[in-house]
CSV table of C-alpha atoms in Angstrom, one decimal:
chain,number,residue,atom,x,y,z
A,17,MET,CA,107.9,119.2,104.0
A,18,LEU,CA,106.6,115.7,103.2
A,19,PRO,CA,103.0,116.4,102.3
A,20,VAL,CA,104.2,119.3,99.9
A,21,LEU,CA,105.9,116.4,97.8
A,22,PRO,CA,102.4,115.1,96.2
A,23,ILE,CA,101.7,118.1,94.6
A,24,LEU,CA,104.5,118.9,93.0
A,25,PRO,CA,104.3,117.4,90.0
A,26,VAL,CA,101.2,119.6,89.3
A,27,LEU,CA,103.5,122.5,90.4
A,28,ILE,CA,106.2,121.7,87.7
A,29,VAL,CA,103.6,121.0,84.5
A,30,THR,CA,102.3,124.6,86.1
A,31,LEU,CA,105.8,126.6,86.2
A,32,VAL,CA,106.3,125.2,82.8
A,33,VAL,CA,102.8,126.7,81.0
A,34,THR,CA,103.8,130.0,83.1
A,35,VAL,CA,106.9,130.1,81.5
A,36,ASP,CA,105.6,129.4,77.8
A,37,LEU,CA,103.2,132.1,77.7
A,38,VAL,CA,106.2,134.3,78.8
A,39,ALA,CA,108.2,133.6,77.2
A,40,GLY,CA,105.9,133.4,73.9
A,41,ARG,CA,105.1,131.4,70.9
A,42,GLY,CA,106.9,128.1,70.4
A,43,LEU,CA,107.5,124.2,71.1
A,44,THR,CA,110.5,125.1,73.1
A,45,TRP,CA,109.2,124.9,77.0
A,46,VAL,CA,106.7,121.9,75.9
A,47,PRO,CA,108.6,119.1,76.3
A,48,LEU,CA,109.8,120.1,80.0
A,49,LEU,CA,106.5,119.1,81.0
A,50,ALA,CA,107.3,115.0,80.5
A,51,ALA,CA,109.1,116.4,83.9
A,52,GLY,CA,106.1,116.7,85.9
A,53,PRO,CA,105.0,112.4,85.3
A,54,ALA,CA,108.6,111.2,85.3
A,55,LEU,CA,108.8,113.2,88.9
A,56,ALA,CA,104.6,112.3,90.2
A,57,ALA,CA,106.8,108.4,89.9
A,58,THR,CA,108.7,108.6,92.9
A,59,THR,CA,106.4,111.0,95.0
A,60,ASN,CA,102.7,109.0,93.7
A,61,GLY,CA,100.7,106.0,92.7
A,62,PRO,CA,100.5,104.6,89.5
A,63,ARG,CA,97.1,106.7,89.1
A,64,GLY,CA,98.5,110.1,90.3
A,65,VAL,CA,101.4,109.4,87.6
A,66,LEU,CA,99.0,109.2,84.9
A,67,CYS,CA,96.2,112.4,86.0
A,68,VAL,CA,99.6,113.6,86.9
A,69,GLY,CA,100.6,113.0,82.8
A,70,LEU,CA,96.9,113.2,81.2
A,71,LEU,CA,97.1,117.1,82.7
A,72,ALA,CA,100.5,118.0,80.9
A,73,THR,CA,99.7,116.0,77.6
A,74,ALA,CA,96.6,118.7,77.7
A,75,LEU,CA,98.2,121.8,78.1
A,76,GLY,CA,100.6,120.7,75.6
A,77,THR,CA,98.2,120.0,73.3
A,78,ALA,CA,96.5,123.2,73.8
A,79,LEU,CA,100.2,125.2,74.2
A,80,GLY,CA,100.6,123.4,71.2
A,81,ILE,CA,97.2,124.8,69.0
A,82,ARG,CA,98.2,128.4,70.9
A,83,ASP,CA,101.4,128.4,69.1
A,84,GLY,CA,101.2,126.5,66.1
A,85,GLY,CA,98.3,125.3,65.6
A,86,LEU,CA,98.0,120.9,64.8
A,87,SER,CA,102.2,119.9,63.6
A,88,HIS,CA,104.4,117.2,62.8
A,89,GLU,CA,106.5,118.3,65.8
A,90,LEU,CA,103.4,118.8,68.2
A,91,ALA,CA,102.7,114.9,67.1
A,92,VAL,CA,105.9,114.2,68.1
A,93,VAL,CA,106.7,116.2,71.7
A,94,LEU,CA,102.6,114.5,73.2
A,95,ALA,CA,103.7,111.0,72.0
A,96,ALA,CA,106.7,111.5,73.8
A,97,LEU,CA,105.2,113.0,77.0
A,98,VAL,CA,102.2,109.9,76.5
A,99,ALA,CA,105.1,107.4,76.6
A,100,VAL,CA,107.0,108.9,79.6
A,101,THR,CA,103.8,109.0,81.7
A,102,LEU,CA,103.3,105.5,80.7
A,103,ALA,CA,106.5,104.5,81.8
A,104,SER,CA,106.9,106.8,85.0
A,105,ALA,CA,102.7,105.1,85.8
A,106,LEU,CA,105.2,101.6,85.4
A,107,ALA,CA,107.8,102.5,87.9
A,108,SER,CA,105.5,103.1,90.3
A,109,ALA,CA,104.0,100.9,90.3
A,110,LEU,CA,106.7,99.2,90.5
A,111,ARG,CA,108.3,101.2,93.4
A,112,ARG,CA,105.0,100.7,95.2
A,113,ARG,CA,105.4,96.7,95.3
A,114,ARG,CA,108.7,96.8,96.6
A,115,GLU,CA,107.9,98.8,99.5
A,116,ARG,CA,104.8,96.2,100.2
A,117,VAL,CA,107.8,93.9,100.2
A,118,LEU,CA,110.3,96.0,102.5
A,119,ALA,CA,107.1,96.7,105.1
A,120,ALA,CA,107.0,92.4,105.2
A,121,VAL,CA,110.3,92.4,105.3
A,122,ARG,CA,111.2,94.9,108.5
A,123,SER,CA,108.1,92.9,109.9
A,124,VAL,CA,110.1,89.9,109.8
A,125,ALA,CA,113.0,91.4,110.9
A,126,GLU,CA,111.4,92.5,114.1
A,127,ALA,CA,110.4,89.2,115.1
A,128,ALA,CA,113.7,87.9,114.2
A,129,GLN,CA,115.4,90.7,116.4
A,130,HIS,CA,112.9,89.6,119.2
A,131,ALA,CA,113.8,86.2,119.4
A,132,LEU,CA,117.6,87.2,119.1
A,133,LEU,CA,117.9,89.8,121.0
A,134,GLN,CA,115.6,88.9,123.7
A,135,PRO,CA,114.3,91.6,126.5
A,136,VAL,CA,116.2,92.3,129.2
A,137,PRO,CA,113.8,92.7,132.6
A,138,ALA,CA,113.9,96.0,134.3
A,139,ALA,CA,115.4,93.2,137.3
A,140,VAL,CA,117.4,90.5,137.2
A,141,GLY,CA,119.1,89.2,140.7
A,142,PRO,CA,120.3,91.7,142.6
A,143,PHE,CA,120.9,94.1,139.9
A,144,GLN,CA,118.7,96.6,138.1
A,145,VAL,CA,119.1,96.3,134.4
A,146,ALA,CA,118.7,98.8,131.3
A,147,VAL,CA,119.0,98.3,127.2
A,148,ARG,CA,119.5,100.0,124.4
A,149,TYR,CA,120.1,98.6,120.7
A,150,SER,CA,120.1,100.4,117.6
A,151,ALA,CA,120.6,99.0,114.4
A,152,ALA,CA,122.8,101.3,111.8
A,153,ALA,CA,120.7,99.0,108.8
A,154,ALA,CA,117.0,100.9,109.5
A,155,GLU,CA,115.9,98.9,106.8
A,156,ALA,CA,116.1,95.9,108.6
A,157,ARG,CA,116.3,97.1,112.2
A,158,ILE,CA,119.0,94.7,113.4
A,159,GLY,CA,122.7,94.4,112.9
A,160,GLY,CA,125.9,92.3,114.1
A,161,ASP,CA,125.9,93.6,118.0
A,162,LEU,CA,124.7,91.3,120.1
A,163,TYR,CA,123.9,91.1,124.4
A,164,ALA,CA,122.0,88.7,126.6
A,165,LEU,CA,121.7,88.7,130.4
A,166,VAL,CA,120.4,85.8,131.8
A,167,SER,CA,120.3,84.6,136.0
A,168,THR,CA,121.4,80.9,136.4
A,169,PRO,CA,122.5,78.6,139.4
A,170,TYR,CA,125.3,80.1,139.2
A,171,GLY,CA,124.4,83.8,139.6
A,172,VAL,CA,123.7,86.6,137.3
A,173,ARG,CA,126.1,86.1,133.8
A,174,LEU,CA,125.8,88.4,131.0
A,175,ILE,CA,127.9,88.7,127.6
A,176,VAL,CA,127.5,92.1,125.4
A,177,GLY,CA,129.9,91.3,121.7
A,178,ASP,CA,130.1,92.9,118.7
A,179,VAL,CA,130.7,90.0,115.7
A,180,ARG,CA,132.7,91.3,112.4
A,181,GLY,CA,130.9,92.1,109.1
A,182,LYS,CA,127.0,92.9,108.9
A,183,GLY,CA,123.6,91.9,107.3
A,184,LEU,CA,122.9,88.5,107.5
A,185,PRO,CA,126.1,87.0,108.1
A,186,ALA,CA,126.7,88.9,111.0
A,187,VAL,CA,123.3,88.0,112.3
A,188,SER,CA,123.5,84.5,111.7
A,189,THR,CA,126.9,84.6,113.9
A,190,ALA,CA,125.2,86.0,116.9
A,191,ALA,CA,122.1,84.1,117.3
A,192,LEU,CA,124.6,81.2,117.2
A,193,VAL,CA,126.6,82.8,120.3
A,194,LEU,CA,123.8,83.6,122.0
A,195,GLY,CA,122.2,80.1,121.9
A,196,VAL,CA,125.8,78.4,123.0
A,197,PHE,CA,126.3,81.8,125.7
A,198,ARG,CA,122.1,81.1,127.1
A,199,GLU,CA,122.9,77.0,127.1
A,200,ALA,CA,126.1,77.1,128.5
A,201,ALA,CA,125.2,80.1,131.2
A,202,TYR,CA,122.9,77.5,132.7
A,203,ASP,CA,124.9,74.4,132.8
A,204,GLU,CA,128.3,75.7,133.5
A,205,PRO,CA,129.7,76.2,136.8
A,206,ASP,CA,132.9,77.4,135.4
A,207,LEU,CA,132.4,81.2,132.9
A,208,LEU,CA,135.5,79.9,131.6
A,209,ALA,CA,133.9,77.0,130.3
A,210,VAL,CA,131.0,79.0,129.0
A,211,ILE,CA,133.8,80.6,126.8
A,212,ASP,CA,134.9,76.9,125.8
A,213,ARG,CA,132.0,76.3,124.7
A,214,ILE,CA,131.8,79.7,122.3
A,215,GLU,CA,134.5,78.8,121.3
A,216,ARG,CA,134.4,75.3,120.2
A,217,SER,CA,131.2,76.6,118.3
A,218,LEU,CA,132.7,79.3,116.4
A,219,ALA,CA,135.6,77.2,115.6
A,220,ARG,CA,133.1,74.4,113.9
A,221,ASN,CA,130.7,77.2,112.0
A,222,LEU,CA,133.0,80.5,111.4
A,223,GLY,CA,135.2,81.6,108.0
A,224,PRO,CA,139.4,81.9,109.0
A,225,ASP,CA,138.8,85.7,109.2
A,226,ASP,CA,135.4,85.7,110.9
A,227,PHE,CA,135.6,86.2,114.7
A,228,VAL,CA,133.4,88.5,117.5
A,229,THR,CA,134.7,91.2,120.2
A,230,ALA,CA,132.9,90.1,124.0
A,231,VAL,CA,132.9,91.2,127.2
A,232,VAL,CA,131.4,88.1,129.3
A,233,ALA,CA,130.9,88.5,133.1
A,234,GLY,CA,129.1,86.8,135.8
A,235,TYR,CA,128.0,87.3,139.5
A,236,PRO,CA,129.1,84.1,141.6
A,237,ARG,CA,128.3,85.5,144.9
A,238,SER,CA,128.1,88.6,146.7
A,239,GLY,CA,130.0,91.9,145.9
A,240,ARG,CA,132.5,89.8,143.4
A,241,LEU,CA,132.0,90.6,140.0
A,242,GLU,CA,133.9,88.3,137.3
A,243,VAL,CA,134.9,89.8,133.7
A,244,VAL,CA,136.2,88.1,131.0
A,245,ASN,CA,137.7,90.3,127.9
A,246,CYS,CA,137.3,89.0,124.6
A,247,GLY,CA,138.7,91.7,122.6
A,248,HIS,CA,136.1,94.1,123.1
A,249,ALA,CA,135.9,97.5,124.2
A,250,PRO,CA,136.3,97.7,127.6
A,251,PRO,CA,133.2,98.0,130.2
A,252,LEU,CA,133.1,101.5,132.3
A,253,LEU,CA,132.6,101.2,136.0
A,254,VAL,CA,130.5,103.6,138.0
A,255,ARG,CA,132.0,103.9,141.5
A,256,GLY,CA,129.6,107.0,143.4
A,257,SER,CA,131.1,110.2,141.3
A,258,ASP,CA,133.7,107.9,138.9
A,259,VAL,CA,133.8,106.3,136.0
A,260,VAL,CA,136.3,104.6,135.5
A,261,ALA,CA,137.6,102.1,132.2
A,262,VAL,CA,137.7,98.5,133.2
A,263,GLU,CA,141.4,97.6,131.3
A,264,ALA,CA,141.7,93.1,131.3
A,265,THR,CA,144.7,92.8,133.2
A,266,HIS,CA,145.3,90.0,131.0
A,267,PRO,CA,143.6,90.8,127.3
A,268,ALA,CA,142.3,87.6,125.4
A,269,PRO,CA,141.9,87.0,121.9
A,270,PRO,CA,138.3,87.7,120.1
A,271,LEU,CA,136.3,84.8,120.2
A,272,GLY,CA,136.8,82.3,117.1
A,273,LEU,CA,140.5,83.1,116.7
A,274,ARG,CA,142.5,81.6,119.9
A,275,ALA,CA,143.2,78.6,117.3
A,276,LEU,CA,145.3,80.5,115.5
A,277,ILE,CA,147.1,83.4,118.5
A,278,GLY,CA,147.1,80.3,121.5
A,279,GLU,CA,146.0,82.5,124.2
A,280,THR,CA,143.6,81.3,127.1
A,281,PRO,CA,141.6,83.7,128.6
A,282,ARG,CA,141.3,84.2,132.6
A,283,LEU,CA,138.7,85.9,134.7
A,284,GLN,CA,139.7,89.6,136.5
A,285,ALA,CA,138.1,89.8,139.7
A,286,LEU,CA,136.5,93.1,140.0
A,287,PRO,CA,134.3,94.0,143.2
A,288,PHE,CA,131.0,95.1,142.8
A,289,SER,CA,129.0,96.7,145.1
A,290,ASP,CA,125.8,98.1,146.5
A,291,GLY,CA,125.5,101.3,144.4
A,292,ASP,CA,128.3,100.4,141.8
A,293,GLN,CA,127.2,100.4,137.9
A,294,LEU,CA,128.9,98.6,135.1
A,295,LEU,CA,128.8,100.0,131.7
A,296,LEU,CA,128.9,97.4,128.4
A,297,TYR,CA,128.6,98.7,125.7
A,298,THR,CA,129.9,98.1,121.5
A,299,ASP,CA,132.8,100.0,119.5
A,300,GLY,CA,129.4,101.5,117.4
A,301,VAL,CA,129.2,103.6,120.4
A,302,THR,CA,131.8,104.7,121.2
A,303,GLU,CA,133.1,105.0,117.3
A,304,ALA,CA,130.7,107.3,116.6
A,305,ARG,CA,132.0,111.0,114.8
A,306,ASP,CA,130.1,113.7,115.1
A,307,HIS,CA,129.9,116.5,111.5
A,308,GLY,CA,133.7,117.7,113.0
A,309,ARG,CA,135.0,114.0,112.9
A,310,ALA,CA,135.5,113.7,116.9
A,311,PHE,CA,134.2,110.9,118.4
A,312,TYR,CA,132.0,110.4,121.1
A,313,PRO,CA,133.6,111.1,124.7
A,314,LEU,CA,131.6,107.9,126.6
A,315,ALA,CA,132.9,108.3,129.7
A,316,GLU,CA,132.4,112.0,130.1
A,317,GLY,CA,128.6,111.8,129.0
A,318,LEU,CA,128.1,108.8,131.5
A,319,ALA,CA,129.5,110.7,133.9
A,320,ARG,CA,126.9,113.5,132.9
A,321,HIS,CA,123.3,111.5,132.8
A,322,VAL,CA,124.4,109.0,135.8
A,323,SER,CA,121.5,108.6,137.9
A,324,ASP,CA,120.2,105.8,140.2
A,325,GLU,CA,117.3,104.7,137.2
A,326,PRO,CA,119.3,102.7,134.6
A,327,ALA,CA,116.3,103.2,132.4
A,328,HIS,CA,117.2,106.9,132.6
A,329,THR,CA,120.3,106.4,132.5
A,330,LEU,CA,120.6,105.2,129.2
A,331,ASN,CA,118.0,107.3,127.3
A,332,ALA,CA,120.0,110.7,128.6
A,333,LEU,CA,123.5,108.2,126.6
A,334,HIS,CA,121.3,108.0,123.7
A,335,ASP,CA,119.8,110.8,123.4
A,336,ASP,CA,123.3,112.3,123.8
A,337,LEU,CA,124.7,109.8,121.7
A,338,LEU,CA,122.1,110.7,118.7
A,339,ALA,CA,122.4,114.4,119.1
A,340,HIS,CA,126.1,114.1,118.6
A,341,VAL,CA,126.0,112.2,115.3
A,342,GLY,CA,123.1,114.6,113.9
A,343,GLY,CA,120.9,112.0,114.3
A,344,ARG,CA,121.6,108.8,113.0
A,345,LEU,CA,124.0,106.1,113.9
A,346,HIS,CA,125.7,104.7,111.4
A,347,ASP,CA,126.6,101.6,113.2
A,348,ASP,CA,125.6,98.8,115.2
A,349,ALA,CA,125.4,100.0,119.0
A,350,ALA,CA,124.5,98.4,122.0
A,351,LEU,CA,124.3,99.8,125.1
A,352,LEU,CA,123.4,97.4,128.9
A,353,LEU,CA,124.0,99.1,132.2
A,354,LEU,CA,123.6,97.2,135.6
A,355,ARG,CA,123.6,98.6,138.9
A,356,LYS,CA,123.3,96.8,141.9
A,357,PRO,CA,120.9,98.8,144.2
A,358,ALA,CA,121.5,100.0,147.9
A,359,ALA,CA,119.9,97.0,150.5
A,360,PRO,CA,118.8,97.6,153.4
A,361,ASP,CA,121.2,98.5,156.2
A,362,THR,CA,120.7,95.7,157.3
A,363,VAL,CA,121.5,93.3,155.5
A,364,ALA,CA,123.9,95.9,153.3
A,365,ASP,CA,125.9,95.6,156.9
A,366,THR,CA,125.4,91.6,156.8
A,367,GLY,CA,126.1,91.3,153.4
A,368,HIS,CA,129.2,93.5,153.3
A,369,GLU,CA,131.1,91.5,156.4
A,370,ASP,CA,130.0,87.9,154.8
A,371,GLY,CA,131.5,89.2,151.3
A,372,HIS,CA,134.5,90.7,153.0
A,373,LYS,CA,135.0,87.4,155.0
A,374,ASP,CA,134.3,85.0,151.6
A,375,GLY,CA,137.3,87.2,150.0
A,376,HIS,CA,139.2,86.9,152.4
A,377,GLU,CA,138.5,83.1,153.1
A,378,ASP,CA,139.0,82.8,149.2
A,379,GLY,CA,142.3,84.5,149.5
A,380,HIS,CA,141.8,85.7,145.8
A,381,GLU,CA,139.2,88.4,146.0
A,382,GLY,CA,139.9,91.1,143.5
A,383,GLY,CA,142.3,88.9,141.5
A,384,GLU,CA,142.6,87.4,138.4
A,385,ILE,CA,142.1,83.5,138.2
A,386,ASN,CA,143.4,80.6,136.4
A,387,ARG,CA,141.3,78.5,134.3
A,388,GLY,CA,141.7,75.5,137.3
A,389,GLY,CA,141.0,78.1,139.6
A,390,GLU,CA,144.4,78.8,141.3
A,391,VAL,CA,145.3,82.2,142.6
A,392,ASP,CA,148.4,83.7,140.9
A,393,LYS,CA,150.9,85.8,143.5
A,394,GLY,CA,154.0,87.4,142.5
A,395,GLY,CA,154.5,85.6,138.3
A,396,GLU,CA,152.9,82.1,138.8
A,397,ALA,CA,149.5,81.6,136.6
A,398,VAL,CA,148.3,85.1,136.9
A,399,GLU,CA,148.8,88.4,138.0
A,400,LEU,CA,147.2,89.7,141.2
A,401,TYR,CA,144.8,92.4,139.9
A,402,THR,CA,143.8,94.5,142.6
A,403,PHE,CA,140.7,97.2,141.2
A,404,GLU,CA,141.0,100.3,143.8
A,405,LYS,CA,144.9,100.7,143.2
A,406,ALA,CA,144.1,100.7,139.0
A,407,ALA,CA,140.9,102.8,139.5
A,408,VAL,CA,143.1,105.1,141.4
A,409,GLN,CA,146.1,105.3,139.1
A,410,GLN,CA,143.7,106.1,136.0
A,411,LEU,CA,142.1,108.8,137.8
A,412,GLN,CA,145.2,110.6,139.0
A,413,SER,CA,146.7,110.1,135.3
């Protein structure tokens, strides 16, 4: 259809001339020739507009002479046609200029996105990783969602979050969060200390109504994943053929709101062994609607498309998401899939035994840890959390 647009103004002029010839004498249809150059302003450059206007003026003159000869009425019609042509040529020139500016903005936005949302390698530490990000603002190609995954002296650490709001303020907040996270992830042995530094930075820089929802996770040792959910959508754990939402046992407030709510975040320990996968995402995925206003069923889609290759899984999931919404997302959407590949038998057996031993020595494998590293037992600082029991209960329901 697009290749037809440049010649559409000529077709309009031809149609008007044909109607005038069929309708007989008179200047009734001649003023409609101005539709040609006016439409050309949206599909052609200034030179194309002038050519269409010249054609319309010449044909209008010929029709006027045929229908009644040179007259004051014909002169007025032709003068209006020339004025519309010149105005349309100016509008076309301004449109071309705006398109060039927009192309430059897109290039800068792509560079900013590359610096802000740095590409994630296919393998980080012991994990296979894949990321898919789609911004709702296609002209800017960057939005308020954020993600990062880094390998640190304290294990692999990652964050997936969503900034309240849109546009440049959201991008600025996302850049702040990612900058603090990447710095603190290398410096702080405790994952909760990383969150504290992000919280302090946001408290100094955010407005009273602004906040960031996020899931921050770390892998300090084999077989154990630490998760802190700060008001974000629960990650999805893939274990075997089951897909289970990792609901927060002690939800924390979104980043930037701790001073108002007074809640302190706590670690949630999650067993994470060979073959397990964890999907983190933003609400642009789960709130995507089809034409019937039905939300996208992410857990069902993940169960259909899960494979041993995270990149393949996310590609299929992203295509399924676009098919659900009809081809275009109306909100930013980020997907990050983490997979622990199976190790060789000998290594896997050793690692399993070590992880099992470490878990019993620490006394809180599969549990929840408070800010001081203590394990809560029976109503102390933190409730004991066993993921397998929660997963079974959710599957049975």
